[in-house]
Amino acid sequence: MRRSLSRRRLLAASVPRLHETAGADGGESESDAETGTDEGTDSDGSTADRSEPDREGTDQVDDDSVPDAVGPDGSGLVVANAEVLDVADEGYETTVDARLTVENRGRSTYGTVEFRADAYATRPNSAERDSAGFAYDTERFPSGNRFGDGVRRFDVSITFRSRETNVPADVDWYEVDAAVRRAEPV
């Protein structure tokens, strides 16, 4: 049986070249980090007081490097639509089947993408909704079928205890929201 991940797990992404721009001494002092001051920057944000090599180092951008993992905000992957396809009441458990429409608006091609889908119990024509359950879905793309540009559709199933909601097992009574949790470029 697969153990579900904790809702409180934090997603952290690596920021390339961040450690190189922290400063020549290996980082900021504790007081600079807390106050947000930067003695080497003019009030307008320019780098006039820095030496020539320091200015060149801050202006460099390495477009060819691709990080091992990218956070959802920087991936360019957008869940454009989440449609409830079916709701099945199996006595003790209810399963909501949904289709996610995902667009790749970024510049990277991905080999693995992980989504989190949340199901909500609603009432038709009402803005109110109650959280019913969630599921994680990991999609892996083989070398001949990577997720580059364009739109892809993925099916996801969210299973939760039936007693969590007091609504009928009908597609009109459920909504699904989804987000990209992890995206690994190739």
GROMACS .gro file of C-alpha atoms in nm:
model
  186
    1MET     CA    1   0.000   0.000   0.000
    2ARG     CA    2   0.138   0.339  -0.097
    3ARG     CA    3   0.171   0.585   0.189
    4SER     CA    4   0.043   0.934   0.113
    5LEU     CA    5   0.274   1.228   0.166
    6SER     CA    6   0.213   1.477   0.442
    7ARG     CA    7   0.031   1.797   0.346
    8ARG     CA    8   0.292   1.993   0.536
    9ARG     CA    9   0.589   1.872   0.329
   10LEU     CA   10   0.778   2.168   0.189
   11LEU     CA   11   0.882   2.186  -0.173
   12ALA     CA   12   1.227   2.335  -0.213
   13ALA     CA   13   1.393   2.414  -0.541
   14SER     CA   14   1.757   2.472  -0.618
   15VAL     CA   15   1.851   2.814  -0.749
   16PRO     CA   16   2.152   2.787  -0.978
   17ARG     CA   17   2.442   3.029  -0.927
   18LEU     CA   18   2.287   3.178  -0.610
   19HIS     CA   19   2.582   3.076  -0.396
   20GLU     CA   20   2.824   3.254  -0.632
   21THR     CA   21   2.647   3.589  -0.612
   22ALA     CA   22   2.623   3.591  -0.231
   23GLY     CA   23   2.954   3.776  -0.203
   24ALA     CA   24   3.328   3.724  -0.207
   25ASP     CA   25   3.344   3.630   0.161
   26GLY     CA   26   3.100   3.340   0.110
   27GLY     CA   27   2.785   3.516   0.226
   28GLU     CA   28   2.630   3.813   0.397
   29SER     CA   29   2.681   3.897   0.759
   30GLU     CA   30   2.394   3.819   0.990
   31SER     CA   31   2.298   4.185   1.040
   32ASP     CA   32   2.292   4.251   0.663
   33ALA     CA   33   2.068   3.951   0.605
   34GLU     CA   34   1.818   4.062   0.869
   35THR     CA   35   1.794   4.427   0.770
   36GLY     CA   36   1.811   4.375   0.395
   37THR     CA   37   2.077   4.643   0.350
   38ASP     CA   38   2.345   4.624   0.083
   39GLU     CA   39   2.631   4.866   0.130
   40GLY     CA   40   2.763   4.808  -0.223
   41THR     CA   41   2.446   4.932  -0.393
   42ASP     CA   42   2.343   5.294  -0.454
   43SER     CA   43   1.998   5.408  -0.345
   44ASP     CA   44   1.873   5.361  -0.700
   45GLY     CA   45   1.988   4.996  -0.704
   46SER     CA   46   2.292   5.041  -0.930
   47THR     CA   47   2.632   4.885  -0.864
   48ALA     CA   48   2.844   5.199  -0.899
   49ASP     CA   49   3.058   5.139  -0.587
   50ARG     CA   50   3.154   4.784  -0.684
   51SER     CA   51   3.468   4.702  -0.873
   52GLU     CA   52   3.453   4.602  -1.241
   53PRO     CA   53   3.490   4.223  -1.180
   54ASP     CA   54   3.208   4.230  -0.922
   55ARG     CA   55   2.972   4.403  -1.165
   56GLU     CA   56   3.050   4.153  -1.439
   57GLY     CA   57   2.979   3.860  -1.206
   58THR     CA   58   2.633   3.988  -1.118
   59ASP     CA   59   2.533   4.052  -1.478
   60GLN     CA   60   2.619   3.702  -1.604
   61VAL     CA   61   2.333   3.471  -1.687
   62ASP     CA   62   2.401   3.113  -1.790
   63ASP     CA   63   2.122   3.021  -2.032
   64ASP     CA   64   2.272   2.681  -2.112
   65SER     CA   65   2.259   2.539  -1.760
   66VAL     CA   66   1.944   2.347  -1.671
   67PRO     CA   67   1.885   2.269  -1.303
   68ASP     CA   68   1.809   1.913  -1.187
   69ALA     CA   69   1.468   2.012  -1.051
   70VAL     CA   70   1.260   2.325  -1.095
   71GLY     CA   71   0.992   2.455  -0.861
   72PRO     CA   72   0.639   2.489  -0.995
   73ASP     CA   73   0.662   2.869  -1.021
   74GLY     CA   74   0.959   2.860  -1.257
   75SER     CA   75   0.869   2.557  -1.465
   76GLY     CA   76   0.628   2.719  -1.710
   77LEU     CA   77   0.381   2.434  -1.657
   78VAL     CA   78   0.026   2.557  -1.600
   79VAL     CA   79  -0.281   2.350  -1.511
   80ALA     CA   80  -0.527   2.516  -1.747
   81ASN     CA   81  -0.831   2.304  -1.660
   82ALA     CA   82  -0.938   2.035  -1.413
   83GLU     CA   83  -1.258   1.857  -1.516
   84VAL     CA   84  -1.448   1.604  -1.301
   85LEU     CA   85  -1.521   1.301  -1.519
   86ASP     CA   86  -1.683   1.058  -1.274
   87VAL     CA   87  -1.765   1.010  -0.907
   88ALA     CA   88  -1.800   0.657  -0.770
   89ASP     CA   89  -1.939   0.580  -0.424
   90GLU     CA   90  -1.795   0.245  -0.320
   91GLY     CA   91  -1.958   0.233   0.022
   92TYR     CA   92  -1.668   0.312   0.253
   93GLU     CA   93  -1.475   0.519  -0.004
   94THR     CA   94  -1.562   0.771  -0.273
   95THR     CA   95  -1.342   0.814  -0.580
   96VAL     CA   96  -1.341   1.128  -0.793
   97ASP     CA   97  -1.190   1.081  -1.139
   98ALA     CA   98  -1.069   1.398  -1.309
   99ARG     CA   99  -0.883   1.504  -1.622
  100LEU     CA  100  -0.613   1.771  -1.595
  101THR     CA  101  -0.524   1.984  -1.896
  102VAL     CA  102  -0.165   2.106  -1.860
  103GLU     CA  103   0.016   2.357  -2.082
  104ASN     CA  104   0.394   2.389  -2.108
  105ARG     CA  105   0.454   2.762  -2.154
  106GLY     CA  106   0.818   2.743  -2.048
  107ARG     CA  107   1.139   2.681  -2.236
  108SER     CA  108   1.224   2.342  -2.082
  109THR     CA  109   1.137   1.986  -2.178
  110TYR     CA  110   1.038   1.762  -1.887
  111GLY     CA  111   1.092   1.395  -1.811
  112THR     CA  112   0.897   1.385  -1.483
  113VAL     CA  113   0.611   1.602  -1.356
  114GLU     CA  114   0.426   1.562  -1.025
  115PHE     CA  115   0.081   1.708  -0.962
  116ARG     CA  116  -0.131   1.752  -0.653
  117ALA     CA  117  -0.504   1.732  -0.713
  118ASP     CA  118  -0.758   1.837  -0.448
  119ALA     CA  119  -1.124   1.732  -0.455
  120TYR     CA  120  -1.390   1.956  -0.304
  121ALA     CA  121  -1.752   1.879  -0.220
  122THR     CA  122  -1.982   2.155  -0.346
  123ARG     CA  123  -2.343   2.233  -0.403
  124PRO     CA  124  -2.452   2.310  -0.759
  125ASN     CA  125  -2.468   2.686  -0.826
  126SER     CA  126  -2.293   2.767  -0.497
  127ALA     CA  127  -1.951   2.918  -0.429
  128GLU     CA  128  -1.911   2.725  -0.102
  129ARG     CA  129  -1.701   2.412  -0.103
  130ASP     CA  130  -1.547   2.175   0.152
  131SER     CA  131  -1.221   1.989   0.113
  132ALA     CA  132  -1.285   1.618   0.058
  133GLY     CA  133  -0.946   1.467  -0.025
  134PHE     CA  134  -0.631   1.495  -0.232
  135ALA     CA  135  -0.395   1.281  -0.437
  136TYR     CA  136  -0.049   1.307  -0.590
  137ASP     CA  137   0.006   1.197  -0.948
  138THR     CA  138   0.353   1.152  -1.097
  139GLU     CA  139   0.385   1.138  -1.475
  140ARG     CA  140   0.708   1.009  -1.631
  141PHE     CA  141   0.785   1.068  -1.997
  142PRO     CA  142   1.016   0.828  -2.186
  143SER     CA  143   1.292   0.962  -2.409
  144GLY     CA  144   1.080   0.943  -2.725
  145ASN     CA  145   0.783   1.123  -2.571
  146ARG     CA  146   0.913   1.406  -2.348
  147PHE     CA  147   0.681   1.685  -2.232
  148GLY     CA  148   0.809   1.978  -2.439
  149ASP     CA  149   0.585   2.255  -2.560
  150GLY     CA  150   0.212   2.215  -2.610
  151VAL     CA  151  -0.080   2.076  -2.414
  152ARG     CA  152  -0.115   1.736  -2.244
  153ARG     CA  153  -0.406   1.574  -2.062
  154PHE     CA  154  -0.367   1.351  -1.757
  155ASP     CA  155  -0.623   1.147  -1.565
  156VAL     CA  156  -0.607   1.142  -1.186
  157SER     CA  157  -0.817   0.962  -0.923
  158ILE     CA  158  -0.877   1.103  -0.576
  159THR     CA  159  -1.006   0.856  -0.316
  160PHE     CA  160  -1.132   0.953   0.029
  161ARG     CA  161  -1.368   0.826   0.300
  162SER     CA  162  -1.732   0.863   0.203
  163ARG     CA  163  -1.823   0.996   0.545
  164GLU     CA  164  -1.594   1.300   0.488
  165THR     CA  165  -1.868   1.457   0.276
  166ASN     CA  166  -2.244   1.447   0.292
  167VAL     CA  167  -2.308   1.502  -0.077
  168PRO     CA  168  -2.427   1.259  -0.344
  169ALA     CA  169  -2.178   1.083  -0.573
  170ASP     CA  170  -2.249   1.306  -0.872
  171VAL     CA  171  -2.009   1.508  -1.091
  172ASP     CA  172  -2.213   1.824  -1.031
  173TRP     CA  173  -2.141   1.801  -0.658
  174TYR     CA  174  -1.760   1.792  -0.681
  175GLU     CA  175  -1.482   2.020  -0.807
  176VAL     CA  176  -1.112   1.950  -0.855
  177ASP     CA  177  -0.819   2.192  -0.832
  178ALA     CA  178  -0.467   2.090  -0.929
  179ALA     CA  179  -0.117   2.234  -0.921
  180VAL     CA  180   0.230   2.133  -1.036
  181ARG     CA  181   0.433   2.019  -0.735
  182ARG     CA  182   0.756   1.913  -0.903
  183ALA     CA  183   0.897   1.930  -1.255
  184GLU     CA  184   1.227   1.773  -1.359
  185PRO     CA  185   1.374   1.903  -1.685
  186VAL     CA  186   1.583   1.680  -1.911
   0.00000   0.00000   0.00000
